[in-house]
CSV table of C-alpha atoms and ligand atoms in Angstrom, one decimal:
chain,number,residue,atom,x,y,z
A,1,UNK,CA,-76.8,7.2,183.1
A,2,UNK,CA,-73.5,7.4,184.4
A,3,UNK,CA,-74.3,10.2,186.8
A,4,UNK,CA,-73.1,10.4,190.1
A,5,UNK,CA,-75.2,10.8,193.2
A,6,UNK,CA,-75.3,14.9,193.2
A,7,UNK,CA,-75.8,15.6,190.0
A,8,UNK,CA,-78.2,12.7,189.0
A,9,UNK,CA,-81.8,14.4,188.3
A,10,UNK,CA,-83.4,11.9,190.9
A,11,UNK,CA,-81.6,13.8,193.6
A,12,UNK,CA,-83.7,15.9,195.9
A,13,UNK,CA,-82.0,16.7,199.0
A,14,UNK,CA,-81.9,13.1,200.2
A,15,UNK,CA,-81.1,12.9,204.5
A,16,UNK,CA,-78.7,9.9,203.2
A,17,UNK,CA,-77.7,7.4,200.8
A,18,UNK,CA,-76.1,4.5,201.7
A,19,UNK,CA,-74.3,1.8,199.6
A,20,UNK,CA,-75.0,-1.7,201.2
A,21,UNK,CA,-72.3,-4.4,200.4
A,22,UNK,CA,-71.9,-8.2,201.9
A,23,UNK,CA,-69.4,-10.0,199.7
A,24,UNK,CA,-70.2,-13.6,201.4
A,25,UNK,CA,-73.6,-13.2,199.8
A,26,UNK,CA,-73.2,-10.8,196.7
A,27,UNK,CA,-75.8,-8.3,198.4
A,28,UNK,CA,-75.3,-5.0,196.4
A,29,UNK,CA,-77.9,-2.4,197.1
A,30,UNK,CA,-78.9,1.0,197.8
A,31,UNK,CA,-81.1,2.1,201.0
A,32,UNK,CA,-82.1,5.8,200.4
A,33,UNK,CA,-83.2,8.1,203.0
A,34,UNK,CA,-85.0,11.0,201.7
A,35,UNK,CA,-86.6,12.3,204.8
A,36,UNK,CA,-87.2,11.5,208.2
A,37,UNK,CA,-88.6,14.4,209.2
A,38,UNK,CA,-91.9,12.8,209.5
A,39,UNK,CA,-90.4,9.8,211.5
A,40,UNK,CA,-88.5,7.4,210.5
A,41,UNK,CA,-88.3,6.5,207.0
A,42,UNK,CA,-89.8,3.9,205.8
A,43,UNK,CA,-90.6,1.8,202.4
A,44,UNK,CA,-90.4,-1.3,201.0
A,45,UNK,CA,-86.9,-3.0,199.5
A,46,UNK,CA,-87.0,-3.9,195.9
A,47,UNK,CA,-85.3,-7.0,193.9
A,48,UNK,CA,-84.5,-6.3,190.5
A,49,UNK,CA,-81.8,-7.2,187.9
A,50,UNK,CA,-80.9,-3.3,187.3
A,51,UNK,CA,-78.5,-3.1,183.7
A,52,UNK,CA,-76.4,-0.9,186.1
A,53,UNK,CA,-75.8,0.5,189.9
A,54,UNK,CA,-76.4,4.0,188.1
A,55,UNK,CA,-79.9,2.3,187.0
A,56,UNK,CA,-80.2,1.0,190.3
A,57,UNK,CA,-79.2,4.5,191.8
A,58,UNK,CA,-81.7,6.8,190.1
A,59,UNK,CA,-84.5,4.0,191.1
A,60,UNK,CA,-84.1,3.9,194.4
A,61,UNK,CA,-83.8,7.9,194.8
A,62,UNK,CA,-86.7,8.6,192.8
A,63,UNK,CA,-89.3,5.7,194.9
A,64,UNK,CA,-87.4,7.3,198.3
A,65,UNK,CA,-88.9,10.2,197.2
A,66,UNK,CA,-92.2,9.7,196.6
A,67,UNK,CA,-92.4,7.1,199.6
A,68,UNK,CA,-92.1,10.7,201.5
A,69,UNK,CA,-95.0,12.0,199.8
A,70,UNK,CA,-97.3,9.4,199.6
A,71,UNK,CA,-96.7,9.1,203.8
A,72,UNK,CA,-96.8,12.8,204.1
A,73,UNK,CA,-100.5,13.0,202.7
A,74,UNK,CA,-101.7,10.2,204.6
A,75,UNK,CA,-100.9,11.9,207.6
A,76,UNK,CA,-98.0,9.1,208.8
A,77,UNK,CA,-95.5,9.9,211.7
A,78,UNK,CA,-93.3,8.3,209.4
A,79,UNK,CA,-90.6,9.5,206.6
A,80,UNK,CA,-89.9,8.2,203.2
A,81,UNK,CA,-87.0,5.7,202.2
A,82,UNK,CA,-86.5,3.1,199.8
A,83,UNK,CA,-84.3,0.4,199.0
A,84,UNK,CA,-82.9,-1.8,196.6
A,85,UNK,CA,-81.4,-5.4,195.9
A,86,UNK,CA,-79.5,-5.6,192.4
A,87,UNK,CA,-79.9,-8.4,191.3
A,88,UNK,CA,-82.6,-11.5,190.3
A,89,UNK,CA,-85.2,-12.3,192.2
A,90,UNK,CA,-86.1,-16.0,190.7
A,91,UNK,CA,-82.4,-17.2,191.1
A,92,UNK,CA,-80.1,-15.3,193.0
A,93,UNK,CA,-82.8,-14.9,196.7
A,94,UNK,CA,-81.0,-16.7,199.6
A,95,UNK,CA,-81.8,-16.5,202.8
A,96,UNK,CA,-78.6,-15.7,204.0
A,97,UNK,CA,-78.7,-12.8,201.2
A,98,UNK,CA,-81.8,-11.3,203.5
A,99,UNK,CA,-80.0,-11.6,206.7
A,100,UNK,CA,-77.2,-9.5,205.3
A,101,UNK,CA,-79.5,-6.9,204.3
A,102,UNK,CA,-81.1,-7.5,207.3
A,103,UNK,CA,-78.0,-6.5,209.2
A,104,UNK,CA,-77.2,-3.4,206.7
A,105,UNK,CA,-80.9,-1.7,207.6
A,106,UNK,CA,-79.9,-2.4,211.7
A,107,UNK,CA,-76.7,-0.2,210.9
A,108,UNK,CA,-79.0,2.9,210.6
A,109,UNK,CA,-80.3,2.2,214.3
A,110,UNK,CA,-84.2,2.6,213.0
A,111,UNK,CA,-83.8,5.8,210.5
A,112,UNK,CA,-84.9,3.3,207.8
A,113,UNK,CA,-87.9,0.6,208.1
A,114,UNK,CA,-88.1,-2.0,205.1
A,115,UNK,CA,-90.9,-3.9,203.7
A,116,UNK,CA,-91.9,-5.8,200.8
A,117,UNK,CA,-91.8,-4.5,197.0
A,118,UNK,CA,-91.4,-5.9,193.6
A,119,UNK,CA,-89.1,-9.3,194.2
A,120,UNK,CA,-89.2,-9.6,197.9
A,121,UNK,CA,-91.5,-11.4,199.5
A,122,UNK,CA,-93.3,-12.0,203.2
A,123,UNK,CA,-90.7,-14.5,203.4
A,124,UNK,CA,-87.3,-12.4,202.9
A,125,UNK,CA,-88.7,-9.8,204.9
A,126,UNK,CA,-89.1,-12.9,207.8
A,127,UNK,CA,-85.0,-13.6,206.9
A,128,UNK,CA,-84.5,-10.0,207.8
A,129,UNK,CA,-86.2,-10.1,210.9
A,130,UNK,CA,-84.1,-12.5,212.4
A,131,UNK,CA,-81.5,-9.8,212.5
A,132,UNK,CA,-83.5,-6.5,213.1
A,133,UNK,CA,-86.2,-5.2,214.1
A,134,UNK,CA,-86.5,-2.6,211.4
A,135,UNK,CA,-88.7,-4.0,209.0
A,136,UNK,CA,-92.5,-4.6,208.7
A,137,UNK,CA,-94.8,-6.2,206.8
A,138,UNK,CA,-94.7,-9.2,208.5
A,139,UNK,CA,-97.8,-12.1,209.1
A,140,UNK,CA,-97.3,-13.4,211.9
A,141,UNK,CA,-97.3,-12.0,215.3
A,142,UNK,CA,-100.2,-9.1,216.8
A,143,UNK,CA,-98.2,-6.5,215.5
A,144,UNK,CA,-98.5,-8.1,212.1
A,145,UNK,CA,-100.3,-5.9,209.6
A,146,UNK,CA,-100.8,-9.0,207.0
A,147,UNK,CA,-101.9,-8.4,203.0
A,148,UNK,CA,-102.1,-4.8,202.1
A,149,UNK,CA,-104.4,-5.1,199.0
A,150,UNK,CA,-107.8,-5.4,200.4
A,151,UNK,CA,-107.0,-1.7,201.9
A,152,UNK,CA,-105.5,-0.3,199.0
A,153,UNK,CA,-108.2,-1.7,197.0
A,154,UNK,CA,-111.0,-0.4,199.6
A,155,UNK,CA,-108.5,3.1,199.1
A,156,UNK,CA,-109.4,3.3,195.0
A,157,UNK,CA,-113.1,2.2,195.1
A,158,UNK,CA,-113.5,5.0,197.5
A,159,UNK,CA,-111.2,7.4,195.3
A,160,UNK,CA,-113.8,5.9,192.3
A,161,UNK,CA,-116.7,7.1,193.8
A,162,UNK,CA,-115.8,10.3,195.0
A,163,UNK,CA,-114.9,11.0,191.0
A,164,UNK,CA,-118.3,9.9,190.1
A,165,UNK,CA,-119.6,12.2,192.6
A,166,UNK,CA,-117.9,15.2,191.2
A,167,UNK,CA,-117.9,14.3,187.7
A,168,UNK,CA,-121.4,12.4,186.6
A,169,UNK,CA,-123.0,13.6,190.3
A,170,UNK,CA,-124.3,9.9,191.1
A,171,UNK,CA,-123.5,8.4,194.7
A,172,UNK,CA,-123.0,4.6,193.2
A,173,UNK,CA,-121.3,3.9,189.7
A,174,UNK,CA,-124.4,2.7,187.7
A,175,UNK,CA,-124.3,3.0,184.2
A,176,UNK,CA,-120.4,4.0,184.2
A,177,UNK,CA,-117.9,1.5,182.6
A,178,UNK,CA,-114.3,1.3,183.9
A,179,UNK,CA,-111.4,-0.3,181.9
A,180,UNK,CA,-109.6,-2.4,184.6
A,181,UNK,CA,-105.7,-2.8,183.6
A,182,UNK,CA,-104.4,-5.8,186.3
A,183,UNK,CA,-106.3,-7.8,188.5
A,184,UNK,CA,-103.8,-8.8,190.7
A,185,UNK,CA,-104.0,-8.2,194.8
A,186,UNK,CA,-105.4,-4.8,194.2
A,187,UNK,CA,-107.4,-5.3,191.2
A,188,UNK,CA,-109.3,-8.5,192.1
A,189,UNK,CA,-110.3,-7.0,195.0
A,190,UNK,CA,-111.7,-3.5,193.4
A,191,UNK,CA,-113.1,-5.5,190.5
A,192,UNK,CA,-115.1,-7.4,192.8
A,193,UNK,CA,-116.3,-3.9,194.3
A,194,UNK,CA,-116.9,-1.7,191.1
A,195,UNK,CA,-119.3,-4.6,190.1
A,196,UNK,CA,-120.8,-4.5,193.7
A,197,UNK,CA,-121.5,-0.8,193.1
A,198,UNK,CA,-122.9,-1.4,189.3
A,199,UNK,CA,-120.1,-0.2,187.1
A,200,UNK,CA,-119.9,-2.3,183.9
A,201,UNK,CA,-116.0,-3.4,183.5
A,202,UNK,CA,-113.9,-4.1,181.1
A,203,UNK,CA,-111.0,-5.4,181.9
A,204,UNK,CA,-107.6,-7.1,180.9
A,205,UNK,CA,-104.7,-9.0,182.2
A,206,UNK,CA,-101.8,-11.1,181.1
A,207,UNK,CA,-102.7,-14.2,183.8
A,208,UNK,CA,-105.5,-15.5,181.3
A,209,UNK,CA,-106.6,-18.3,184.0
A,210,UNK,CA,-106.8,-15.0,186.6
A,211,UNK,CA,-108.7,-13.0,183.8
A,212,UNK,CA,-111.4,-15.8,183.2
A,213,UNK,CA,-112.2,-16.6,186.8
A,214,UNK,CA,-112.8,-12.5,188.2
A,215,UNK,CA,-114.3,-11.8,184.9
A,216,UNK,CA,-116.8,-14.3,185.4
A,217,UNK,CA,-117.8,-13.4,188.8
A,218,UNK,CA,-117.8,-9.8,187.8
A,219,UNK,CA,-119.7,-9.9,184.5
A,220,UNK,CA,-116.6,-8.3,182.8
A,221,UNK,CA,-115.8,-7.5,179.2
A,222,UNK,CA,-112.4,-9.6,178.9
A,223,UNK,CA,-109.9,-7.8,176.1
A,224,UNK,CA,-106.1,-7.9,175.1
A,225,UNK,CA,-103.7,-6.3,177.3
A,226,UNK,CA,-102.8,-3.4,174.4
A,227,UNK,CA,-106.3,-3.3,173.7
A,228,UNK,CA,-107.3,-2.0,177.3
A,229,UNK,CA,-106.5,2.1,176.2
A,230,UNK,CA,-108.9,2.0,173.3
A,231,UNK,CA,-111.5,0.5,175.5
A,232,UNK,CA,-114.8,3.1,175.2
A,233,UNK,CA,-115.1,3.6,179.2
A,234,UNK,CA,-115.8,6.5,181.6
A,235,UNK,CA,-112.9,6.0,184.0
A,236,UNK,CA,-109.6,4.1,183.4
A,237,UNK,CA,-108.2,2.0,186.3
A,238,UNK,CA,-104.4,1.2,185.8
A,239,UNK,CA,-104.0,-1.8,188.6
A,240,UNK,CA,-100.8,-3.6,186.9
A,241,UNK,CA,-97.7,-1.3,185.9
A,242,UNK,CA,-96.7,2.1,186.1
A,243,UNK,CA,-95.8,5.1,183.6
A,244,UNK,CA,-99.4,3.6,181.6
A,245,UNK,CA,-99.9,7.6,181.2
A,246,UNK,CA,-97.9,8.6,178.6
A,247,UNK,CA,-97.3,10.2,175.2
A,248,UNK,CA,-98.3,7.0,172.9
A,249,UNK,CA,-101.5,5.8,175.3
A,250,UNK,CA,-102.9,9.4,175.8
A,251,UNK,CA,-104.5,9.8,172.4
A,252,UNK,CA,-106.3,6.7,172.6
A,253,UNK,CA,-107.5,7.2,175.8
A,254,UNK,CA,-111.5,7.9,176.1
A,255,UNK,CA,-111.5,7.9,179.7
A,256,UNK,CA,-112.8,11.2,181.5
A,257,UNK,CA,-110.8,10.0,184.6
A,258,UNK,CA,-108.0,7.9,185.5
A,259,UNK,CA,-108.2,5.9,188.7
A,260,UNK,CA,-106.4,3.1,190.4
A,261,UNK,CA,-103.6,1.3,192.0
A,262,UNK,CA,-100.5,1.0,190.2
A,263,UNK,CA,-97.6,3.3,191.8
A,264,UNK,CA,-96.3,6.3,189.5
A,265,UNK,CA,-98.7,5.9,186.6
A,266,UNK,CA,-97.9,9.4,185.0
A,267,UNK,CA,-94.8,8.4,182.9
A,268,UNK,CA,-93.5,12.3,183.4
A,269,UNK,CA,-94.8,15.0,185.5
A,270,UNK,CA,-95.9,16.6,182.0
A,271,UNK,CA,-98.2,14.0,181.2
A,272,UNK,CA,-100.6,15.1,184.5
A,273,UNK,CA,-100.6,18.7,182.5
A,274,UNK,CA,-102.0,17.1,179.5
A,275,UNK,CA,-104.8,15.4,181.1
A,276,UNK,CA,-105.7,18.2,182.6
A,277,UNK,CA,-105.5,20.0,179.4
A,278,UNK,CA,-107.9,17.6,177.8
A,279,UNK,CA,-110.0,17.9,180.6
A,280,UNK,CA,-109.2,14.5,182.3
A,281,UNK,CA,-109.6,14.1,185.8
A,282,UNK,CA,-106.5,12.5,186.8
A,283,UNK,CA,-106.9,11.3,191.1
A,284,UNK,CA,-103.1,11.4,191.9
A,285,UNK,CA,-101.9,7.7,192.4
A,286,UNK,CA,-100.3,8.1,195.5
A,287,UNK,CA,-103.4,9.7,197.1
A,288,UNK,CA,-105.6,6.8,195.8
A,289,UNK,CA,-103.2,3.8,196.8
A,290,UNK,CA,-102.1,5.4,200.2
A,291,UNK,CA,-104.2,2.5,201.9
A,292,UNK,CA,-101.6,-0.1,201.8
A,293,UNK,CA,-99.1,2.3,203.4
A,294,UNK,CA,-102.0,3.1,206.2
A,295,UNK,CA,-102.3,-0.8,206.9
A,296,UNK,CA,-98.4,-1.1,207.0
A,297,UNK,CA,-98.1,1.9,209.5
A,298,UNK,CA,-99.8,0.2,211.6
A,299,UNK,CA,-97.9,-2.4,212.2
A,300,UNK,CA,-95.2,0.3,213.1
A,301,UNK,CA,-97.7,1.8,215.4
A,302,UNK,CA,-98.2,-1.5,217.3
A,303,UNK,CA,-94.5,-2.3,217.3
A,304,UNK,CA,-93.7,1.1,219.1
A,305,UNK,CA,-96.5,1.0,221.5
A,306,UNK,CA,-96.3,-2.8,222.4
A,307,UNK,CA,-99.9,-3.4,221.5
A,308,UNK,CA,-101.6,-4.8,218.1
A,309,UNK,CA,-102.8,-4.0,214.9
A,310,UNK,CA,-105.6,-1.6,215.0
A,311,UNK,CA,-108.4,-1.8,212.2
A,312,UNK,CA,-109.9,1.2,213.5
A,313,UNK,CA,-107.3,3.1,213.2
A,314,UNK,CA,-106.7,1.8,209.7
A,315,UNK,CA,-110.7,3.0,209.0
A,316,UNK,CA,-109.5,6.5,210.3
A,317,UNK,CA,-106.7,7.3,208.6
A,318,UNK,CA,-108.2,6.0,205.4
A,319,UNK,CA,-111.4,8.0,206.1
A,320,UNK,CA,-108.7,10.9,206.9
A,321,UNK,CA,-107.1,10.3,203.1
A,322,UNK,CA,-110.2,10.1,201.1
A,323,UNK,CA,-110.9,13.6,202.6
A,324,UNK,CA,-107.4,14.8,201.7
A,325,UNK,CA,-108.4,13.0,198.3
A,326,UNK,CA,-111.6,15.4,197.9
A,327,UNK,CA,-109.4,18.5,199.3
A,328,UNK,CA,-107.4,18.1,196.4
A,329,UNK,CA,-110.3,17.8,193.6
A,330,UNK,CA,-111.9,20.8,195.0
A,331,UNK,CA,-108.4,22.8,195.3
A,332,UNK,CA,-107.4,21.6,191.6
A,333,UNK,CA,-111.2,22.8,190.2
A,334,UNK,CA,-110.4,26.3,191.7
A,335,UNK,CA,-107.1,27.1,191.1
A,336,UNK,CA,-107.8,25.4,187.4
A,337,UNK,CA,-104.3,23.7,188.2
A,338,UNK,CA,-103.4,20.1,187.6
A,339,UNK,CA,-104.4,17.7,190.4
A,340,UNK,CA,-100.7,16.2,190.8
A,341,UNK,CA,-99.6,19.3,191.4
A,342,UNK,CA,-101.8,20.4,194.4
A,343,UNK,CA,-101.1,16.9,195.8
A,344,UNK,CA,-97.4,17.3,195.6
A,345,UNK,CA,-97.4,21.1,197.3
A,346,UNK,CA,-100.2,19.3,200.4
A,347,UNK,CA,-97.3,16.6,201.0
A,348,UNK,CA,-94.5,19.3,200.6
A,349,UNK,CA,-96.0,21.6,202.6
A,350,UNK,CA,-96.0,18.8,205.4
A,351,UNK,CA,-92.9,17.7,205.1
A,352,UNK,CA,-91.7,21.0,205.2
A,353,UNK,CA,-93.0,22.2,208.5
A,354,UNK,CA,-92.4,18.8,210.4
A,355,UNK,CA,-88.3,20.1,209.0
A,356,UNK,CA,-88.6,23.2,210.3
A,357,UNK,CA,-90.0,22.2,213.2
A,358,UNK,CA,-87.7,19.3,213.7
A,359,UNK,CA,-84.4,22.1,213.0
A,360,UNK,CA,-85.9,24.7,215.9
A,361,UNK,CA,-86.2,22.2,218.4
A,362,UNK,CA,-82.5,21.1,217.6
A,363,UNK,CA,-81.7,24.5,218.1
A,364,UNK,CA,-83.6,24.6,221.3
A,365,UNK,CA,-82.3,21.6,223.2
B,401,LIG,P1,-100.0,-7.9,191.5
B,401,LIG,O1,-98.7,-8.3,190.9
B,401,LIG,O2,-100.7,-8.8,192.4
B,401,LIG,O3,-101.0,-7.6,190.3
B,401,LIG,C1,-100.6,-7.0,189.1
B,401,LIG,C2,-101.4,-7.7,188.0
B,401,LIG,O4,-101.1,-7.1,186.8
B,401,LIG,C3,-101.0,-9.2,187.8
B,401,LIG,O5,-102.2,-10.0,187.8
B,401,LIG,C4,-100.3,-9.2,186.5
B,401,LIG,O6,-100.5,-10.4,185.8
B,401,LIG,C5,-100.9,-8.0,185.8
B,401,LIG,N1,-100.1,-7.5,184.7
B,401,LIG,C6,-98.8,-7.5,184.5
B,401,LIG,N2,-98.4,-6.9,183.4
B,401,LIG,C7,-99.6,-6.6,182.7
B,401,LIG,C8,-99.9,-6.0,181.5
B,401,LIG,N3,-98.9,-5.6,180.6
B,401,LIG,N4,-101.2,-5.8,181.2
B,401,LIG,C9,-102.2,-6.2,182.0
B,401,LIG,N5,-101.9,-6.8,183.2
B,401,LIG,C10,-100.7,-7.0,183.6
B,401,LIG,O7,-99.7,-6.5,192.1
B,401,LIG,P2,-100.7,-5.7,193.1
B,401,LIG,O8,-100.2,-5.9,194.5
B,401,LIG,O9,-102.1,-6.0,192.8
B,401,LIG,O10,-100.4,-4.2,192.7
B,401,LIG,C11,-100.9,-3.6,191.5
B,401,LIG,C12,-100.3,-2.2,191.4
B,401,LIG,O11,-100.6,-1.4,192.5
B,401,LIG,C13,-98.7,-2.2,191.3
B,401,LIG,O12,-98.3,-1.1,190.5
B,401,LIG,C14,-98.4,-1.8,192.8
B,401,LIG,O13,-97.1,-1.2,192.8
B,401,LIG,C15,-99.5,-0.9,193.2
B,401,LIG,N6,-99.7,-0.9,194.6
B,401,LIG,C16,-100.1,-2.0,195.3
B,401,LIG,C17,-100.4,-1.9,196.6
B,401,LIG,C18,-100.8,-3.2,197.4
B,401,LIG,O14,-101.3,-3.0,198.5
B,401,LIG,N7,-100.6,-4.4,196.9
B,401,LIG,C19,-100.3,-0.7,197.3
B,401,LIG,C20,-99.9,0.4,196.6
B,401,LIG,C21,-99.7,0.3,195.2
């Protein structure tokens, strides 16, 4: 804490950072740019009461970042960027609030798309609109692209099975057990396709009315939130917060793979060595959860072309990741490296090239 932009660890060559500032409606936020050599940046805007604008700072630079990878290996025209609201999302939202952000994403002229994130909802994103065109995630409209979570979730149950295709050789997940973390938008969905495909679950949340109703329709094993890393189970699903891989949960892990939604679930890059030291197959996070991103991009796609949102291309692209996804097993197996390392050098290689490639035709014109 208490770093400045430069010399904060979270800075990696960011294209720009911009402080966003409406004293009529107390916005104070942060809209980072890491890259837009892709296309233009885009990620979703986050409400939370940060302790600090240093807190707020190192969040926003660090999600900017990886909004870059997780677009880059999904094989998006688009950038990474991220944003930030200080401030609390139960009692200090107005709509007024949104317009002003609104207006402070239009001042980069389309460099920087938001969306939804933790705190802001369909509805703020709406408020925005009203003022620029720069943000998606919207419902209505053909453009719209609607609830992401049925295509993330349809993003780790493929992810699942290619696992148990390389780990236990079995096309279908009989006879495995999978300890479920969150059953939330994405978690629901998969829990309600893991059972489809035979796996026996086990699973936990902290919405107990949530918990009785999908673990009754899914057969499920219900148990304590702490209790889920102790679970005996073949392949751990984190679907509810990140940094669940860490130091404390690692040794009471029996998992031999980790596989599901939440975003950043290693808790330090570190923590993907030690899997793979103990032999855990770890299926990077923002390989298996690109699907949302896919479903949002299309919306983008739509809004540039003038037509609508494309399922088909949705199916592609996905299709497109899952192969990425299998890429990366089979790279990881043979260079005996970790797997979040050969996912990070596929998306920096991209993003690298579409800079280099961006810089010579600068040069050129
Ligand atoms: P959600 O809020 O709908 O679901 C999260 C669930 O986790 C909730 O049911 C909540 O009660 C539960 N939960 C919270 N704390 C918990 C705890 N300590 N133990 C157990 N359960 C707990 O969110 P979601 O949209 O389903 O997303 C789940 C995760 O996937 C998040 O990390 C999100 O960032 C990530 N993700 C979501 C999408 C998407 O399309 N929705 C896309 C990419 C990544």
């Amino acid at each position: 804490m208490g770093k400045t932009l430069f010399d904060s660890p979270s800075f990696a060559n960011h294209e720009g950072v911009h402080a966003v500032f409406d004293e009529k409606t107390g916005l104070r936020g942060i809209i980072a740019v890491h890259s837009t050599a892709r296309g233009p940046a885009v990620g979703g805007t986050r409400m939370w009461n940060y302790a600090s604008s240093a807190e707020a700072l190192e969040d926003v630079l660090r999600l900017s970042k990886g909004m870059s990878y997780k677009n880059a290996v999904a094989d998006l025209e688009m950038g990474g960027g991220k944003s930030v609201i200080i401030g609390d999302s139960r009692t200090q939202k107005s709509p007024e609030l949104f317009q002003a952000f609104g207006r402070a994403v239009d001042t980069l002229g389309g460099r920087y798309y938001a969306a939804e994130d933790v705190g802001v909802s369909v509805a703020d994103i709406a408020e925005a609109r009203k003022v620029t065109p720069y943000v998606l995630g919207l419902n209505d409209g053909p453009e719209a692209s609607g609830d992401p979570s049925p295509v993330t979730a349809e993003g780790v149950f493929r992810s699942t099975l290619t696992v148990a295709r390389r780990l236990w050789k079995q096309d279908d997940l009989t006879g495995l057990t999978v300890a479920l973390q969150g059953i939330g938008h994405v978690g629901g969905y998969l829990a309600d396709k893991l059972h489809a495909a035979g796996a026996k679950l086990v699973m936990t949340d902290v919405n107990e009315a949530l918990l009785s109703e999908v673990a009754a329709r899914t057969n499920a094993e219900i148990v304590a939130p702490d209790v889920i890393y102790d679970v005996k189970a073949d392949i751990y699903a984190p679907c509810a917060l990140g940094a669940t891989l860490n130091p404390q949960t690692l040794d009471r892990l029996s998992a031999k793979a980790v596989v599901g939604a939440a975003n950043n679930q290693l808790a330090t890059p570190d923590i993907g060595q030690m899997l793979f030291e103990r032999g855990v197959l770890y299926a990077p996070d923002y390989v298996v959860n690109g699907g949302g991103i896919i479903n949002v991009a299309s919306e983008l796609n739509a809004r540039n072309t003038g037509g609508a949102y494309d399922p088909a291309w949705v199916e592609a692209k996905l299709s497109r990741l899952m192969e990425t996804l299998e890429e990366i097993l089979e790279r990881a197996a043979a260079e005996k490296r970790p797997t979040h390392q050969i996912a990070d050098a596929i998306a920096e290689a991209r993003i690298n090239a579409a800079r280099d490639q961006k810089a010579e035709q600068l040069k050129a014109a």
